[in-house]
Amino acid sequence: MKYDVAVIGGGPAGLAAAIKASLSGASVILIEREARLGGILKQCIHDGFGVVRFGEKLSGPEYADRFIKQLRQTNVQVSLFSFVTSTVQDGDLYKITYVCKDGVQHVECDNIILATGCRERTRNGIFIHGDRCAGVYTAGAAQNLVNILGAVPGKKVVILGSGDIGLIMARRLTLEGAKVVGVYEAKPTPSGLTRNIHQCLNDFDIPLHLSSTVTKVLGTTRLERVEISRVDEQMRPIAGTEQIVDCDCLVLAVGLIPENEIARGLKVPLDPKTKGAIVDQNCQTLRNGIYACGNALHVNDLVDYVSESGETAGGAVQSRDKRVLRKIETEGKLLYVVPQRLDVNAPLDKVVMYFRASEELTDQRLTVTAGDEVVFTKNYAKLLPPEMERVVVNFNKAHTLDDFVVRLEDK
Amino acid sequence: MEMVCIVCPNGCRLNVTEQDGRVSVSGNKCKRGETFAVAELTNPTRSVTTSVKTTVAGYPVVSVKTDGEIPKSKIFDLMELCGKIIVTKPLPIGSVVAEDLFGTGVNLITTTDMEETNE
Ligand SMILES: Cc1cc2nc3c(=O)[nH]c(=O)nc-3n(C[C@H](O)[C@H](O)[C@H](O)COP(=O)(O)OP(=O)(O)OC[C@H]3O[C@@H](n4cnc5c(N)ncnc54)[C@H](O)[C@@H]3O)c2cc1C
C-alpha cells in the first residue's frame, strides 16, 4: 500500500498530526504499537490536561478521547498493535516495515511524521549502584501498572525525583493504599509545579527531602532497603551522610528523553540539546519529507503544545515548495530553542518558537534578531527550566532573511 | 497566612488574613483564588481521579473522576467505595458509576471510553 503520509505513534502528537494531514486532503496511515490510541495519556488519569486548548481541566484519557473521536470522523487508516521496526528510503519514497497480528507488513509513503513520544531514564541511566533485585520501577512503568493494569507495585515506596510525574505518582500510590515514605530530590529546589507539591504531597503528609538522592539499592530477591545520601551543590553524594530507608519499591522519576530510534535509522540529524530532531518551523527535519512532533521532538510539559506541534507537522505535509533553510542561532542562558531552522520560503508571519531557560532566572529579556534588526522582544519576570515557554514571532518584519539569533539576557 | 492556590497550574501564592470572620485574599491572579482560599479555611474540597475494577476484556480497571469537588476529609472514604465498585460492561466515557457521593450531589464518572476499539 502507498500513502501520502505515515504517522508513527498514536499519542496526542500523532493523533493531531493525522487529523490535520487528513483534513488537508492527504491519504494517511497511523501506526501504533499498543492496543489503543492515546499514547501516554491513557495512563495519565489525573487532571490538568487541556487548560490552554480547551480552558478545562481534563484527565489525560479525556483529552485523548476528544482527538480520537475527531480522528474517527476522518479517513485515516489506523493500524493498532503495529510496531514499526524499520524505515528506509527507496528513491523518492519511504518504506516502512511494521510487525502486527498479520505478521510483517510494509507500506510506502511520501512523508513520515515521527510522533513516537519519549523514554524514561532508568536506574542505569543515572548510575545507582547495588543489588539487582525486583521492585525498582520507572514512574511511567509504575503508573501503567496502577492505572492500566490495576496492580499496585509495592507497600512501602520511595520516590526519587520531584518532577510532576514523581509527585503525581506519590499521591496515586498513597490513594491506592501504599505508604510513600518520602520523595527525594537531588536539587535544592523541587522540580514540579508548586500546585502539585501541595495537592500531591502536603495534602497527604508525604515528606519531601531536597538535596538528597538514592545512592544504593539493597535486597536479595526483592528490594528491602535503599541508601540515601545528602548531595552537595554539584549533586555529588557527601560521604558520611548515608542513611538507610526500608522500602519494597523504588520509583524513579528522573527524567525523559525523546524516543528517536527511527529517526536515527533514517539518519535524521538530531540536536544534542533537545535530543530530538533538528526541525524548521513546520516541524520538518533536515531530511525532506520527514517530520517530528510532540515529545519525540523535545520533551514537553504541557500536552496542549504537543498537539500544536502535531498539527503543525500534519498541516505542512501537502506543501511541495522547495525549502530554503537558514540556521537559528541561540545566545545566552538558553537550554534550547525549537525550531532550530527557518524555511524562508514558507510562511513566516506566525512562527511558533518554544524555548527553555538553562537555569532559574529573573528579569530576563528574550530578543529575536535577523542580522541587526530586532524582530521580536519579550520580558520575563521569572524563568524556570522545567517550564517551557512559547512565543509567536512574525519574521516578515525582517528585511534580510538571514543571520537569525535568539538571545536571552538580563534586562 | 500563606497558601498556594491549586485551582490551575499557575499556583498563585495567596496571602490570606481573617478578621472578624471576614477573609481577605491577595496574591491571586483571578477570582477563583479567593473562592479557593475561603474554602480551604472553612471546608477544603478536592476533585479526585482514580480507577475502578472491571470484568471487561482489555480493561482490568477503568479510570474515573469526581465530576465536582468533594470534602477533602472524604477522599479515603471515596477510595474505599471505589474498591467495592466493579464495572461489568463496556461503558461510554462520562458514565456515572456512583451517584451523589456523600450527599454532595457530585457523581463518580468514567474518563476512558471503553467502547473505543481494542482491536
Ligand atoms: C507520567 C506523565 C504525566 C504527565 N502529566 C501531564 C499533565 O498533567 N499535563 C500535561 O499537559 N501534560 C502532562 N504530561 C505530558 C504529556 O502527556 C506528554 O507530553 C504527551 O502525552 C506526549 O505526547 P506524544 O504524542 O508526543 O507521545 P506519547 O503520548 O508517548 O505517544 C507516543 C506513541 O508512539 C507509540 N510508538 C512509539 N514507538 C513506536 C513504534 N516503533 N511503532 C509504533 N508505535 C510507536 C507509543 O506506543 C505511543 O502510543 C505528562 C507526561 C507523563 C509521561
XYZ file of C-alpha atoms in Angstrom, chain A:
411
model
C 0.000 0.000 0.000
C 1.063 3.576 -0.668
C 0.026 6.610 1.413
C 0.843 10.304 1.243
C 1.677 10.249 4.950
C 2.555 7.638 7.553
C 2.252 8.836 11.147
C 4.217 6.695 13.597
C 2.783 6.843 17.121
C -0.839 7.324 18.222
C -0.370 9.627 21.222
C -1.625 13.228 21.257
C 1.080 14.339 18.776
C 0.312 11.575 16.276
C -3.458 11.987 16.637
C -3.283 15.735 15.940
C -0.880 15.223 13.028
C -3.021 12.505 11.416
C -6.241 14.525 11.748
C -4.683 17.657 10.295
C -2.957 15.845 7.417
C -6.161 14.041 6.530
C -8.192 17.279 6.601
C -5.678 18.825 4.198
C -6.512 16.071 1.713
C -3.675 13.617 2.268
C -4.124 9.850 2.492
C -2.881 8.866 5.945
C -1.975 5.717 7.859
C -1.479 5.953 11.632
C 0.677 3.172 13.056
C 0.544 2.497 16.820
C 2.174 -0.378 18.690
C -0.329 -0.537 21.542
C -3.872 -1.877 21.717
C -5.462 1.549 21.947
C -4.827 5.105 20.776
C -3.898 7.893 23.191
C -0.240 7.173 23.974
C 0.969 8.031 27.452
C -2.304 9.906 28.118
C -4.115 6.577 28.585
C -2.327 6.144 31.900
C -2.233 9.825 32.983
C -5.614 9.593 34.689
C -5.024 12.688 36.846
C -6.477 16.002 35.717
C -4.727 19.111 34.438
C -4.676 18.489 30.693
C -6.048 20.892 28.106
C -6.110 24.082 30.194
C -4.585 26.090 27.305
C -6.546 24.486 24.462
C -9.952 23.774 25.968
C -9.920 26.046 29.023
C -10.869 22.984 31.064
C -9.006 20.676 33.391
C -9.375 17.307 31.708
C -7.859 13.986 32.688
C -5.366 12.514 30.201
C -7.767 9.893 28.786
C -10.498 12.540 28.351
C -8.106 14.834 26.483
C -7.071 11.970 24.185
C -10.705 10.957 23.671
C -11.566 14.337 22.119
C -8.953 13.733 19.422
C -9.772 10.041 18.971
C -13.440 10.950 18.316
C -12.291 13.526 15.741
C -9.947 11.005 14.120
C -12.830 8.552 13.715
C -14.570 11.181 11.521
C -11.658 11.206 9.062
C -10.411 8.667 6.505
C -7.226 7.956 8.441
C -6.330 4.278 8.302
C -5.470 3.210 11.877
C -3.236 0.204 12.427
C -3.049 -0.851 16.087
C -0.789 -3.495 17.683
C 1.685 -2.471 14.998
C 5.324 -1.963 15.905
C 7.467 -0.101 13.389
C 10.741 -1.980 13.119
C 12.433 -0.254 10.204
C 12.115 2.655 7.819
C 14.272 3.066 4.731
C 14.408 5.476 1.841
C 13.661 3.945 -1.532
C 14.116 6.554 -4.261
C 11.550 9.306 -3.632
C 9.587 7.119 -1.251
C 9.987 5.880 2.292
C 9.349 2.227 3.025
C 8.081 1.351 6.489
C 8.142 -2.148 7.927
C 5.971 -2.993 10.920
C 5.050 -6.122 12.812
C 1.389 -6.716 13.619
C -1.078 -9.564 14.149
C -0.943 -10.387 10.423
C 2.829 -10.706 10.569
C 5.352 -8.412 8.936
C 3.778 -5.661 6.816
C 5.179 -2.958 4.523
C 3.791 0.414 3.485
C 5.196 3.081 1.222
C 4.739 6.798 1.768
C 5.911 10.217 0.613
C 6.119 11.625 4.141
C 6.748 10.250 7.596
C 5.632 12.018 10.756
C 7.572 10.793 13.788
C 5.323 11.010 16.856
C 6.908 8.263 18.925
C 6.983 10.134 22.246
C 9.766 9.795 24.798
C 11.503 7.277 27.028
C 12.166 7.415 30.735
C 15.650 7.451 32.200
C 16.310 4.203 34.055
C 18.433 3.163 37.019
C 21.370 2.581 34.665
C 20.862 5.983 33.116
C 21.570 7.691 36.441
C 24.078 5.174 37.856
C 22.545 3.862 41.075
C 24.674 1.069 42.496
C 23.627 -2.007 44.404
C 21.790 -5.301 44.099
C 19.815 -6.417 41.086
C 16.592 -7.037 42.940
C 12.932 -6.708 41.914
C 10.972 -3.662 42.989
C 12.696 -0.862 41.076
C 10.369 0.824 38.580
C 10.389 3.903 36.424
C 7.467 6.214 37.263
C 5.799 5.520 33.928
C 6.019 1.758 34.447
C 4.537 2.129 37.949
C 1.812 4.382 36.544
C 0.982 1.815 33.876
C 0.755 -0.963 36.486
C -1.611 1.022 38.714
C -3.750 2.880 36.182
C -3.983 0.419 33.290
C -3.398 -2.986 34.858
C -4.865 -2.260 38.294
C -1.860 -3.583 40.254
C -0.016 -1.664 42.999
C 3.745 -2.308 42.728
C 4.666 -2.041 46.431
C 3.571 -1.393 50.007
C 6.358 0.902 51.171
C 7.573 3.213 48.451
C 10.498 5.587 47.981
C 10.213 8.037 45.080
C 13.301 9.572 43.501
C 12.629 12.811 41.628
C 10.297 15.692 42.484
C 9.107 16.491 38.955
C 5.375 16.438 38.333
C 5.394 12.769 37.373
C 7.059 11.778 40.665
C 4.655 13.938 42.668
C 1.606 12.583 40.895
C 2.744 9.007 41.480
C 3.308 9.765 45.186
C -0.353 10.738 45.514
C -1.618 7.933 43.313
C 0.216 5.194 45.241
C -0.947 6.704 48.550
C -4.569 6.672 47.395
C -4.181 3.009 46.434
C -3.054 2.121 49.950
C 0.747 2.161 49.656
C 2.844 4.076 52.178
C 5.070 6.594 50.413
C 7.932 7.100 52.878
C 9.350 10.050 51.029
C 10.123 11.859 47.804
C 13.860 12.539 47.354
C 15.288 15.217 45.084
C 18.966 15.856 44.328
C 18.399 19.515 43.504
C 17.940 22.115 46.262
C 14.518 23.098 44.874
C 11.600 20.893 43.799
C 11.203 20.434 40.014
C 7.429 20.072 39.903
C 4.703 22.708 39.966
C 4.052 24.257 43.382
C 0.440 23.232 42.933
C 1.489 19.587 42.780
C 3.721 19.890 45.878
C 0.577 20.981 47.704
C -2.098 18.731 46.339
C 0.071 15.605 45.955
C 2.458 15.771 48.935
C 1.219 18.221 51.577
C -2.387 17.016 51.364
C -1.184 13.515 52.291
C 1.685 14.443 54.651
C 4.293 12.911 52.330
C 7.756 14.275 53.198
C 9.936 15.894 50.513
C 13.720 15.634 51.036
C 15.726 18.084 48.933
C 19.466 17.855 48.143
C 19.260 14.093 48.705
C 19.480 11.097 46.437
C 19.387 7.308 46.422
C 22.963 6.022 46.337
C 22.385 2.279 46.683
C 19.592 -0.269 46.340
C 19.722 -3.278 48.660
C 17.793 -6.552 48.576
C 18.353 -10.218 47.752
C 15.410 -11.055 45.513
C 13.081 -8.164 46.323
C 14.086 -4.618 47.242
C 14.400 -4.319 51.040
C 16.171 -1.014 51.651
C 17.720 1.937 49.898
C 20.676 4.048 50.959
C 20.031 7.782 50.847
C 22.830 10.367 50.854
C 22.832 14.134 51.005
C 24.418 15.771 47.972
C 26.495 18.938 47.521
C 25.839 21.746 45.031
C 27.402 19.711 42.238
C 24.961 16.948 43.166
C 27.785 14.698 44.384
C 26.914 12.467 47.371
C 28.504 13.658 50.627
C 30.387 10.850 52.400
C 29.192 10.194 55.937
C 25.606 11.322 55.310
C 24.346 7.860 54.303
C 21.085 6.773 55.811
C 19.184 3.506 55.323
C 15.457 3.634 54.491
C 13.322 0.475 54.478
C 11.089 0.037 51.416
C 9.931 -2.638 48.966
C 9.549 -0.346 45.963
C 11.670 2.392 44.427
C 10.048 4.612 41.817
C 12.418 6.522 39.545
C 11.007 9.772 38.183
C 14.306 11.078 36.901
C 13.582 12.489 33.502
C 12.531 11.828 29.956
C 14.459 11.602 26.691
C 12.893 11.829 23.184
C 12.489 8.433 21.507
C 14.455 8.591 18.279
C 15.394 5.087 17.181
C 13.544 5.520 13.909
C 14.988 8.979 13.248
C 18.475 7.611 13.810
C 17.791 4.778 11.383
C 16.810 7.358 8.764
C 19.951 9.397 9.522
C 17.887 12.400 10.588
C 20.277 14.897 12.244
C 19.473 15.365 15.954
C 20.012 18.359 18.239
C 22.252 17.375 21.178
C 20.407 19.917 23.337
C 16.838 18.646 22.790
C 17.907 15.076 21.888
C 15.214 15.267 19.213
C 15.450 16.069 15.512
C 16.564 19.446 14.184
C 13.469 20.958 12.528
C 12.212 24.034 10.701
C 9.073 25.972 11.706
C 6.879 23.312 10.089
C 8.429 20.535 12.177
C 10.161 19.161 9.087
C 13.569 17.640 9.853
C 16.664 18.221 7.735
C 15.569 15.213 5.636
C 12.844 16.225 3.170
C 9.520 14.566 3.915
C 10.380 13.517 7.462
C 8.676 15.426 10.260
C 8.924 15.162 14.048
C 6.458 16.392 16.673
C 5.409 16.036 20.320
C 7.781 14.507 22.828
C 9.806 12.848 20.067
C 10.856 16.371 19.059
C 11.549 17.744 22.547
C 10.109 16.848 25.936
C 7.037 18.984 26.579
C 5.399 19.697 29.918
C 2.020 20.685 28.506
C 0.100 18.357 26.233
C -1.562 21.358 24.574
C 1.750 22.206 22.889
C 2.266 18.577 21.932
C -0.980 18.703 19.972
C 0.020 22.029 18.478
C 3.275 20.645 17.065
C 1.397 17.624 15.692
C -0.994 19.949 13.891
C 1.907 21.975 12.516
C 3.546 18.851 11.068
C 0.263 17.414 9.750
C -0.734 20.719 8.166
C 2.560 21.089 6.315
C 2.946 17.726 4.568
C 0.993 18.682 1.455
C 3.271 21.618 0.663
C 5.648 20.903 -2.216
C 7.609 24.179 -2.236
C 11.349 23.809 -2.222
C 12.773 24.637 1.188
C 15.388 27.307 1.795
C 16.729 26.659 5.290
C 18.534 29.175 7.470
C 20.029 28.458 10.853
C 18.625 29.991 14.047
C 21.480 30.557 16.489
C 20.995 30.814 20.249
C 22.886 33.041 22.672
C 22.766 33.451 26.435
C 21.247 31.231 29.084
C 19.023 29.172 26.823
C 18.800 25.417 27.257
C 17.332 25.118 23.780
C 15.162 26.714 21.124
C 12.826 24.845 18.725
C 12.758 25.240 15.719
C 16.480 25.309 15.026
C 15.983 26.282 11.357
C 13.770 28.680 9.455
C 12.464 27.816 5.986
C 12.440 31.311 4.477
C 10.402 30.029 1.526
C 7.497 29.025 3.827
C 5.067 31.358 5.672
C 6.959 33.450 8.212
C 4.252 35.555 9.821
C 3.330 33.247 12.707
C 6.370 31.207 13.595
C 5.810 29.373 16.884
C 9.008 29.075 18.905
C 9.497 27.086 22.090
C 12.377 27.614 24.493
C 13.634 26.753 27.939
C 15.994 28.747 30.161
C 19.118 26.860 31.220
C 18.759 27.892 34.874
C 16.367 29.703 37.194
C 16.464 33.349 36.077
C 14.750 36.627 36.953
C 14.250 39.825 34.921
C 15.165 38.485 31.518
C 14.628 39.749 28.003
C 14.219 37.469 25.022
C 15.241 39.041 21.714
C 14.936 37.576 18.236
C 17.042 39.248 15.571
C 17.616 38.920 11.823
C 21.002 40.445 11.064
C 20.990 43.650 13.121
C 17.220 44.046 13.015
C 15.153 43.160 16.093
C 12.032 41.245 15.062
C 10.721 40.292 18.492
C 11.289 41.014 22.181
C 9.587 39.885 25.334
C 10.387 40.424 29.010
C 10.122 37.741 31.656
C 9.993 38.407 35.399
C 10.903 34.775 36.076
C 12.043 31.783 34.016
C 12.347 28.204 35.252
C 13.949 25.345 33.276
C 11.059 22.906 33.967
C 8.588 25.334 32.392
C 8.738 25.555 28.612
C 7.942 28.961 27.129
C 6.180 29.621 23.831
C 6.311 32.749 21.678
C 4.902 33.582 18.248
C 7.275 35.572 16.046
C 6.500 37.441 12.825
C 9.668 37.147 10.715
C 8.061 39.026 7.818
C 9.121 42.205 9.628
C 12.742 41.449 8.769
C 14.233 42.968 5.633
C 17.084 40.479 5.363
C 16.110 36.880 5.953
C 19.376 35.634 7.383
C 21.594 35.578 10.483
C 18.781 34.697 12.871
C 19.630 34.790 16.559
C 17.524 34.122 19.664
C 19.105 35.716 22.706
C 18.242 35.656 26.398
C 19.858 38.349 28.540
C 19.472 40.366 31.725
C 17.026 43.210 31.343
